mmCIF file of C-alpha atoms and ligand atoms in Angstrom:
data_model
loop_
_atom_site.group_PDB
_atom_site.id
_atom_site.type_symbol
_atom_site.label_atom_id
_atom_site.label_comp_id
_atom_site.label_asym_id
_atom_site.label_seq_id
_atom_site.Cartn_x
_atom_site.Cartn_y
_atom_site.Cartn_z
ATOM 1 C CA MET A 3 -21.515 73.807 -3.312
ATOM 2 C CA ALA A 4 -22.361 72.925 -6.896
ATOM 3 C CA GLN A 5 -20.199 70.286 -8.521
ATOM 4 C CA LEU A 6 -18.553 70.131 -11.914
ATOM 5 C CA ALA A 7 -17.513 66.713 -13.193
ATOM 6 C CA LEU A 8 -14.526 66.476 -15.531
ATOM 7 C CA LYS A 9 -15.073 63.794 -18.171
ATOM 8 C CA ILE A 10 -12.038 63.202 -20.354
ATOM 9 C CA ASP A 11 -12.603 61.439 -23.669
ATOM 10 C CA VAL A 12 -9.465 59.809 -25.021
ATOM 11 C CA ASP A 13 -9.952 59.121 -28.716
ATOM 12 C CA THR A 14 -6.590 58.262 -30.298
ATOM 13 C CA TRP A 15 -3.281 56.507 -29.730
ATOM 14 C CA HIS A 16 -1.326 59.791 -29.668
ATOM 15 C CA GLY A 17 -3.885 61.332 -27.333
ATOM 16 C CA THR A 18 -3.429 58.385 -24.969
ATOM 17 C CA ARG A 19 0.365 58.367 -25.161
ATOM 18 C CA ASP A 20 0.995 62.127 -24.973
ATOM 19 C CA GLY A 21 -2.232 63.888 -24.012
ATOM 20 C CA VAL A 22 -3.141 61.754 -20.996
ATOM 21 C CA PRO A 23 0.203 62.216 -19.131
ATOM 22 C CA ALA A 24 0.021 65.955 -19.865
ATOM 23 C CA LEU A 25 -3.446 66.037 -18.300
ATOM 24 C CA TRP A 26 -2.162 64.216 -15.190
ATOM 25 C CA GLN A 27 0.209 67.145 -14.698
ATOM 26 C CA VAL A 28 -2.432 69.839 -15.115
ATOM 27 C CA LEU A 29 -4.841 67.999 -12.807
ATOM 28 C CA ALA A 30 -2.099 67.398 -10.212
ATOM 29 C CA GLU A 31 -1.198 71.094 -10.230
ATOM 30 C CA GLU A 32 -4.768 71.872 -9.237
ATOM 31 C CA ASP A 33 -5.109 68.763 -7.039
ATOM 32 C CA VAL A 34 -8.154 67.573 -8.988
ATOM 33 C CA GLN A 35 -9.334 64.103 -9.990
ATOM 34 C CA ALA A 36 -11.189 63.393 -13.188
ATOM 35 C CA THR A 37 -12.889 60.604 -15.135
ATOM 36 C CA PHE A 38 -10.808 59.269 -18.036
ATOM 37 C CA LEU A 39 -12.756 57.306 -20.646
ATOM 38 C CA PHE A 40 -10.481 55.320 -22.928
ATOM 39 C CA SER A 41 -10.675 54.146 -26.526
ATOM 40 C CA LEU A 42 -9.306 50.640 -26.115
ATOM 41 C CA GLY A 43 -9.116 48.991 -29.528
ATOM 42 C CA PRO A 44 -7.654 50.138 -32.866
ATOM 43 C CA ASP A 45 -7.102 53.803 -33.724
ATOM 44 C CA HIS A 46 -8.919 54.144 -37.057
ATOM 45 C CA THR A 47 -9.032 57.931 -37.008
ATOM 46 C CA GLY A 48 -8.104 58.041 -40.695
ATOM 47 C CA ARG A 49 -11.434 56.453 -41.587
ATOM 48 C CA ALA A 50 -13.135 59.563 -40.228
ATOM 49 C CA ILE A 51 -12.209 61.071 -43.562
ATOM 50 C CA ARG A 52 -15.518 59.484 -44.691
ATOM 51 C CA ARG A 53 -17.160 62.287 -42.751
ATOM 52 C CA VAL A 54 -15.692 64.848 -45.106
ATOM 53 C CA PHE A 55 -18.594 63.938 -47.329
ATOM 54 C CA ARG A 56 -21.098 64.861 -44.635
ATOM 55 C CA ALA A 57 -22.545 68.303 -44.226
ATOM 56 C CA GLY A 58 -20.885 70.381 -41.579
ATOM 57 C CA PHE A 59 -17.652 68.469 -41.200
ATOM 58 C CA LEU A 60 -15.623 70.632 -43.564
ATOM 59 C CA GLN A 61 -16.551 73.774 -41.661
ATOM 60 C CA LYS A 62 -15.471 72.071 -38.468
ATOM 61 C CA VAL A 63 -12.151 71.062 -40.009
ATOM 62 C CA ARG A 64 -11.549 74.674 -40.964
ATOM 63 C CA ARG A 65 -12.485 76.019 -37.556
ATOM 64 C CA THR A 66 -10.534 73.660 -35.351
ATOM 65 C CA SER A 67 -7.708 72.730 -37.710
ATOM 66 C CA VAL A 68 -8.081 68.982 -37.331
ATOM 67 C CA VAL A 69 -4.750 68.262 -39.037
ATOM 68 C CA ALA A 70 -2.871 70.565 -36.641
ATOM 69 C CA ASN A 71 -4.447 69.032 -33.532
ATOM 70 C CA TYR A 72 -4.614 65.383 -34.500
ATOM 71 C CA GLY A 73 -1.531 65.193 -36.744
ATOM 72 C CA LEU A 74 -1.297 63.861 -40.267
ATOM 73 C CA ARG A 75 -0.248 60.321 -39.290
ATOM 74 C CA THR A 76 -3.248 59.938 -37.006
ATOM 75 C CA LEU A 77 -5.493 60.933 -39.890
ATOM 76 C CA LEU A 78 -4.066 58.069 -41.947
ATOM 77 C CA TYR A 79 -4.598 55.294 -39.365
ATOM 78 C CA GLY A 80 -7.075 52.770 -40.676
ATOM 79 C CA THR A 81 -6.660 53.949 -44.261
ATOM 80 C CA LEU A 82 -3.098 54.052 -45.596
ATOM 81 C CA LEU A 83 -1.572 52.945 -42.268
ATOM 82 C CA PRO A 84 -2.844 50.098 -40.048
ATOM 83 C CA GLY A 85 -4.645 51.288 -36.920
ATOM 84 C CA PRO A 86 -2.508 50.897 -33.776
ATOM 85 C CA ARG A 87 -4.202 49.022 -30.903
ATOM 86 C CA ILE A 88 -4.377 51.674 -28.227
ATOM 87 C CA ALA A 89 -4.685 49.713 -24.973
ATOM 88 C CA ALA A 90 -2.039 47.218 -26.071
ATOM 89 C CA ARG A 91 0.457 50.003 -26.804
ATOM 90 C CA CYS A 92 -0.421 52.220 -23.843
ATOM 91 C CA ARG A 93 -1.136 49.719 -21.090
ATOM 92 C CA ASP A 94 1.178 51.546 -18.675
ATOM 93 C CA VAL A 95 -0.474 54.921 -19.320
ATOM 94 C CA LEU A 96 -3.908 53.446 -18.673
ATOM 95 C CA ARG A 97 -2.874 51.732 -15.453
ATOM 96 C CA GLU A 98 -0.952 54.746 -14.198
ATOM 97 C CA THR A 99 -4.102 56.885 -14.680
ATOM 98 C CA ALA A 100 -5.973 54.644 -12.238
ATOM 99 C CA LYS A 101 -2.994 54.513 -9.841
ATOM 100 C CA ARG A 102 -3.074 58.289 -9.640
ATOM 101 C CA GLY A 103 -6.590 58.061 -8.240
ATOM 102 C CA HIS A 104 -8.523 59.106 -11.317
ATOM 103 C CA GLU A 105 -11.701 57.291 -12.279
ATOM 104 C CA VAL A 106 -11.227 55.147 -15.408
ATOM 105 C CA GLY A 107 -13.916 53.854 -17.725
ATOM 106 C CA VAL A 108 -14.884 52.772 -21.211
ATOM 107 C CA HIS A 109 -15.209 55.214 -24.082
ATOM 108 C CA VAL A 110 -15.274 52.679 -26.902
ATOM 109 C CA HIS A 111 -13.569 49.796 -28.671
ATOM 110 C CA ASP A 112 -13.183 51.417 -32.121
ATOM 111 C CA HIS A 113 -14.087 55.126 -32.033
ATOM 112 C CA VAL A 114 -14.592 55.699 -35.729
ATOM 113 C CA GLU A 115 -16.615 52.553 -36.350
ATOM 114 C CA TRP A 116 -18.841 53.192 -33.311
ATOM 115 C CA GLN A 117 -19.421 56.815 -34.187
ATOM 116 C CA ASP A 118 -20.381 55.995 -37.747
ATOM 117 C CA ARG A 119 -22.432 52.846 -37.198
ATOM 118 C CA VAL A 120 -23.963 52.479 -33.757
ATOM 119 C CA ALA A 121 -27.014 54.695 -34.262
ATOM 120 C CA THR A 122 -28.405 52.197 -36.810
ATOM 121 C CA ALA A 123 -26.628 49.040 -35.592
ATOM 122 C CA ASP A 124 -28.391 45.881 -34.430
ATOM 123 C CA GLU A 125 -28.002 44.172 -31.048
ATOM 124 C CA ARG A 126 -25.360 41.753 -32.315
ATOM 125 C CA TRP A 127 -23.011 44.423 -33.651
ATOM 126 C CA THR A 128 -23.502 46.627 -30.583
ATOM 127 C CA ARG A 129 -22.902 43.740 -28.181
ATOM 128 C CA ASN A 130 -19.787 42.659 -30.014
ATOM 129 C CA GLU A 131 -18.171 46.123 -29.914
ATOM 130 C CA PHE A 132 -19.286 46.768 -26.324
ATOM 131 C CA ARG A 133 -18.024 43.398 -25.103
ATOM 132 C CA ARG A 134 -14.651 43.842 -26.808
ATOM 133 C CA ALA A 135 -14.154 47.176 -25.046
ATOM 134 C CA CYS A 136 -15.187 45.698 -21.672
ATOM 135 C CA ASP A 137 -12.898 42.683 -22.146
ATOM 136 C CA ILE A 138 -9.861 44.862 -22.913
ATOM 137 C CA PHE A 139 -10.684 47.122 -19.950
ATOM 138 C CA HIS A 140 -10.824 44.110 -17.643
ATOM 139 C CA ASP A 141 -7.569 42.756 -19.033
ATOM 140 C CA VAL A 142 -5.766 46.076 -18.421
ATOM 141 C CA PHE A 143 -7.215 47.048 -15.029
ATOM 142 C CA GLY A 144 -8.106 43.650 -13.542
ATOM 143 C CA VAL A 145 -11.614 44.860 -12.670
ATOM 144 C CA ALA A 146 -14.822 45.383 -14.614
ATOM 145 C CA ALA A 147 -15.580 48.891 -15.891
ATOM 146 C CA ARG A 148 -18.307 50.789 -14.057
ATOM 147 C CA VAL A 149 -18.649 53.968 -16.122
ATOM 148 C CA HIS A 150 -19.333 54.328 -19.860
ATOM 149 C CA GLY A 151 -19.284 57.400 -22.076
ATOM 150 C CA ALA A 152 -20.286 56.696 -25.678
ATOM 151 C CA ALA A 153 -17.990 57.865 -28.471
ATOM 152 C CA GLY A 154 -19.357 60.930 -30.238
ATOM 153 C CA TRP A 155 -22.490 60.778 -28.024
ATOM 154 C CA GLN A 156 -23.756 58.049 -30.384
ATOM 155 C CA THR A 157 -26.048 55.461 -28.820
ATOM 156 C CA ASN A 158 -28.844 53.006 -29.524
ATOM 157 C CA GLU A 159 -31.297 51.245 -27.200
ATOM 158 C CA HIS A 160 -29.163 48.073 -27.140
ATOM 159 C CA LEU A 161 -26.352 50.029 -25.484
ATOM 160 C CA PHE A 162 -28.521 50.883 -22.469
ATOM 161 C CA ALA A 163 -29.489 47.225 -22.016
ATOM 162 C CA LEU A 164 -25.837 46.168 -22.291
ATOM 163 C CA GLU A 165 -24.735 48.697 -19.658
ATOM 164 C CA ARG A 166 -27.243 47.154 -17.265
ATOM 165 C CA GLU A 167 -26.264 43.587 -18.168
ATOM 166 C CA PHE A 168 -22.525 44.258 -17.742
ATOM 167 C CA GLY A 169 -22.988 45.884 -14.340
ATOM 168 C CA PHE A 170 -22.221 49.521 -15.114
ATOM 169 C CA THR A 171 -23.309 51.852 -12.322
ATOM 170 C CA HIS A 172 -23.349 55.233 -14.116
ATOM 171 C CA ALA A 173 -22.943 56.542 -17.646
ATOM 172 C CA SER A 174 -22.434 59.752 -19.571
ATOM 173 C CA ASP A 175 -23.458 58.865 -23.115
ATOM 174 C CA THR A 176 -25.714 61.834 -23.737
ATOM 175 C CA ARG A 177 -26.050 65.606 -23.826
ATOM 176 C CA GLY A 178 -28.612 67.505 -21.802
ATOM 177 C CA ASP A 179 -29.400 69.690 -18.817
ATOM 178 C CA GLY A 180 -29.070 67.187 -15.987
ATOM 179 C CA PRO A 181 -29.031 63.556 -14.806
ATOM 180 C CA PHE A 182 -31.827 61.125 -15.606
ATOM 181 C CA VAL A 183 -32.801 57.489 -15.919
ATOM 182 C CA PRO A 184 -33.252 56.668 -19.622
ATOM 183 C CA VAL A 185 -36.678 55.357 -20.583
ATOM 184 C CA VAL A 186 -35.879 52.438 -22.883
ATOM 185 C CA PRO A 187 -38.340 49.869 -24.341
ATOM 186 C CA ASN A 188 -38.204 46.522 -22.456
ATOM 187 C CA LEU A 189 -35.728 47.847 -19.881
ATOM 188 C CA SER A 190 -37.112 48.942 -16.531
ATOM 189 C CA ASP A 191 -33.873 49.742 -14.741
ATOM 190 C CA ALA A 192 -31.509 51.458 -17.172
ATOM 191 C CA VAL A 193 -28.201 52.752 -15.808
ATOM 192 C CA PRO A 194 -28.562 56.457 -14.875
ATOM 193 C CA GLN A 195 -27.060 59.051 -17.206
ATOM 194 C CA TRP A 196 -25.058 62.134 -16.241
ATOM 195 C CA PRO A 197 -25.132 64.040 -19.557
ATOM 196 C CA THR A 198 -22.530 66.499 -20.736
ATOM 197 C CA THR A 199 -24.160 69.849 -19.929
ATOM 198 C CA LEU A 200 -21.612 72.301 -21.369
ATOM 199 C CA PRO A 201 -20.281 72.763 -24.905
ATOM 200 C CA THR A 202 -16.886 71.231 -25.666
ATOM 201 C CA LEU A 203 -13.885 73.297 -26.637
ATOM 202 C CA ASP A 204 -13.915 72.057 -30.235
ATOM 203 C CA GLU A 205 -17.580 73.023 -30.540
ATOM 204 C CA LEU A 206 -16.771 76.532 -29.377
ATOM 205 C CA ILE A 207 -13.542 77.356 -31.196
ATOM 206 C CA GLY A 208 -14.324 79.714 -34.031
ATOM 207 C CA HIS A 209 -18.087 79.312 -33.658
ATOM 208 C CA GLU A 210 -20.250 82.357 -34.296
ATOM 209 C CA CYS A 211 -22.089 81.953 -30.950
ATOM 210 C CA LEU A 212 -18.928 83.277 -29.272
ATOM 211 C CA ALA A 213 -19.183 86.601 -31.113
ATOM 212 C CA GLY A 214 -15.403 86.938 -30.833
ATOM 213 C CA ALA A 215 -15.244 85.950 -27.146
ATOM 214 C CA ASP A 216 -12.628 83.518 -25.913
ATOM 215 C CA PRO A 217 -14.006 79.937 -25.488
ATOM 216 C CA VAL A 218 -12.669 79.780 -21.914
ATOM 217 C CA ASP A 219 -14.430 83.027 -20.992
ATOM 218 C CA PHE A 220 -17.605 81.712 -22.635
ATOM 219 C CA LEU A 221 -17.522 78.504 -20.558
ATOM 220 C CA LEU A 222 -16.769 80.357 -17.313
ATOM 221 C CA ALA A 223 -19.664 82.732 -18.013
ATOM 222 C CA ALA A 224 -21.967 79.751 -18.640
ATOM 223 C CA THR A 225 -21.181 78.185 -15.257
ATOM 224 C CA ALA A 226 -21.241 81.552 -13.465
ATOM 225 C CA ALA A 227 -24.775 82.073 -14.798
ATOM 226 C CA THR A 228 -25.911 78.736 -13.284
ATOM 227 C CA PRO A 229 -24.168 78.748 -9.879
ATOM 228 C CA ASN A 230 -26.471 76.202 -8.215
ATOM 229 C CA ARG A 231 -26.507 73.686 -11.054
ATOM 230 C CA ASP A 232 -24.129 70.756 -11.343
ATOM 231 C CA HIS A 233 -22.324 70.519 -14.670
ATOM 232 C CA VAL A 234 -20.476 67.888 -16.664
ATOM 233 C CA TYR A 235 -17.686 69.158 -18.901
ATOM 234 C CA THR A 236 -16.243 66.859 -21.571
ATOM 235 C CA LEU A 237 -12.681 67.504 -22.656
ATOM 236 C CA HIS A 238 -10.411 65.626 -25.030
ATOM 237 C CA ALA A 239 -6.898 64.315 -24.436
ATOM 238 C CA GLU A 240 -6.185 65.376 -28.036
ATOM 239 C CA LEU A 241 -7.085 69.032 -27.357
ATOM 240 C CA GLU A 242 -6.891 70.059 -23.684
ATOM 241 C CA GLY A 243 -4.067 67.534 -23.218
ATOM 242 C CA GLN A 244 -2.057 68.969 -26.111
ATOM 243 C CA ALA A 245 -2.476 72.359 -27.860
ATOM 244 C CA TYR A 246 -5.107 73.652 -25.400
ATOM 245 C CA ARG A 247 -3.453 72.804 -22.076
ATOM 246 C CA ASP A 248 -3.215 76.439 -21.014
ATOM 247 C CA SER A 249 -6.908 76.947 -21.774
ATOM 248 C CA PHE A 250 -7.734 73.934 -19.614
ATOM 249 C CA LEU A 251 -5.625 75.198 -16.720
ATOM 250 C CA ARG A 252 -7.374 78.563 -16.960
ATOM 251 C CA LEU A 253 -10.758 76.805 -16.933
ATOM 252 C CA LEU A 254 -9.866 74.799 -13.824
ATOM 253 C CA ARG A 255 -8.674 77.918 -11.991
ATOM 254 C CA GLY A 256 -11.735 79.864 -13.108
ATOM 255 C CA TRP A 257 -14.101 77.173 -11.864
ATOM 256 C CA ARG A 258 -12.212 77.010 -8.584
ATOM 257 C CA ALA A 259 -12.566 80.789 -8.227
ATOM 258 C CA GLN A 260 -16.318 80.388 -8.763
ATOM 259 C CA GLY A 261 -16.420 77.970 -5.827
ATOM 260 C CA ARG A 262 -17.047 74.919 -7.983
ATOM 261 C CA GLN A 263 -16.205 71.525 -6.543
ATOM 262 C CA LEU A 264 -14.330 69.692 -9.332
ATOM 263 C CA VAL A 265 -15.106 65.972 -9.201
ATOM 264 C CA THR A 266 -15.204 62.667 -11.065
ATOM 265 C CA LEU A 267 -18.436 61.344 -12.566
ATOM 266 C CA GLU A 268 -18.374 58.657 -9.877
ATOM 267 C CA ALA A 269 -18.328 61.257 -7.096
ATOM 268 C CA MET A 270 -21.155 63.171 -8.737
ATOM 269 C CA ALA A 271 -23.219 60.001 -9.294
ATOM 270 C CA SER A 272 -22.718 58.703 -5.765
ATOM 271 C CA ALA A 273 -24.003 61.995 -4.330
ATOM 272 C CA THR A 274 -27.432 61.410 -5.914
ATOM 273 C CA HIS A 275 -30.073 58.817 -5.076
ATOM 274 C CA ARG A 276 -31.358 57.042 -8.144
ATOM 275 C CA ALA A 277 -34.938 57.425 -6.881
ATOM 276 C CA ALA A 278 -34.538 61.199 -7.026
ATOM 277 C CA LEU A 279 -33.716 61.212 -10.743
ATOM 278 C CA PRO A 280 -36.300 62.053 -13.398
ATOM 279 C CA HIS A 281 -37.043 59.511 -16.115
ATOM 280 C CA ALA A 282 -36.654 60.719 -19.693
ATOM 281 C CA PRO A 283 -36.271 59.267 -23.178
ATOM 282 C CA VAL A 284 -33.029 59.565 -25.129
ATOM 283 C CA ILE A 285 -33.752 61.351 -28.384
ATOM 284 C CA LEU A 286 -31.705 62.433 -31.394
ATOM 285 C CA GLY A 287 -30.776 66.088 -31.244
ATOM 286 C CA THR A 288 -28.219 68.533 -32.563
ATOM 287 C CA VAL A 289 -25.632 70.640 -30.760
ATOM 288 C CA ALA A 290 -24.207 73.909 -32.107
ATOM 289 C CA GLY A 291 -20.717 73.411 -33.503
ATOM 290 C CA ARG A 292 -21.032 69.637 -33.949
ATOM 291 C CA SER A 293 -22.105 67.995 -37.215
ATOM 292 C CA GLY A 294 -24.884 65.399 -37.390
ATOM 293 C CA THR A 295 -27.215 64.227 -34.646
ATOM 294 C CA LEU A 296 -26.346 62.899 -31.217
ATOM 295 C CA ALA A 297 -28.034 61.388 -28.153
ATOM 296 C CA VAL A 298 -29.812 64.009 -26.059
ATOM 297 C CA ARG A 299 -32.006 63.837 -22.952
ATOM 298 C CA GLY A 300 -35.662 64.224 -24.000
ATOM 299 C CA VAL A 301 -38.421 65.805 -21.942
ATOM 300 C CA PRO A 302 -38.687 64.093 -18.515
ATOM 301 C CA SER A 303 -41.963 62.315 -17.798
ATOM 302 C CA ALA A 304 -43.968 63.656 -14.876
HETATM 303 ZN ZN1 ZN B 2 -14.465 60.445 -28.306
#
């Protein structure tokens, strides 16, 4: 039976505090476990306003109504208001997620800074941000993190070396059709990647590729058309855990009805032998409905 891994990106303080517990309920109703990837340092969402000046972001704001979903206060954190430290304020929520049997991992230290800077950052900056996230994770959970999913699918080659050095066993930092071992200069044994294979809800809402179809129906049709392929679906605590809970429940039930086994990234990764994975470079690509470039699986080497 083909698997579908649920990867939950948690980007903000409000998403952690309110969206994560709401997702526990939806997942418990369907008796499903998922991978929660946490933003652990300050919530500087307000600084994302810088992106207003980038092509494509304004259209996205109009389509998904960022203010309605993220809230005005959240959009001011890091600008007019100081950014709340997420793990410090939501320690109980983070620990309870693990206690409920979900897989927990590292999304990022500072989402906005990582998303805006990592693609061109040097080793020192990357190491500093990565280490801070890992240190907070260890402080909260008492164990080292084993799974990483880069904020905004933004990476650089230093990240892949750091994942190896810090003992990560699997990662989902990229977009693409299926799992692979990243080919990285001076790194022979990079941590395998399980890329996000499906579009996210915020990429689909209001996008012309839907031609008026409902995003949930679009996603169910995409998995129905590829019944033998494993998929990774990325959702957000700020969307599926808040205004789009009903859509998420419908997705889970639809995937169940298709015979999909809904799993964590860990379960999906442990079902595959590393030696069986293709090797491929990580390249910069674009995804419909998302502004800018992001990390994508390149063409696998023979
Ligand atoms: Zn994120």
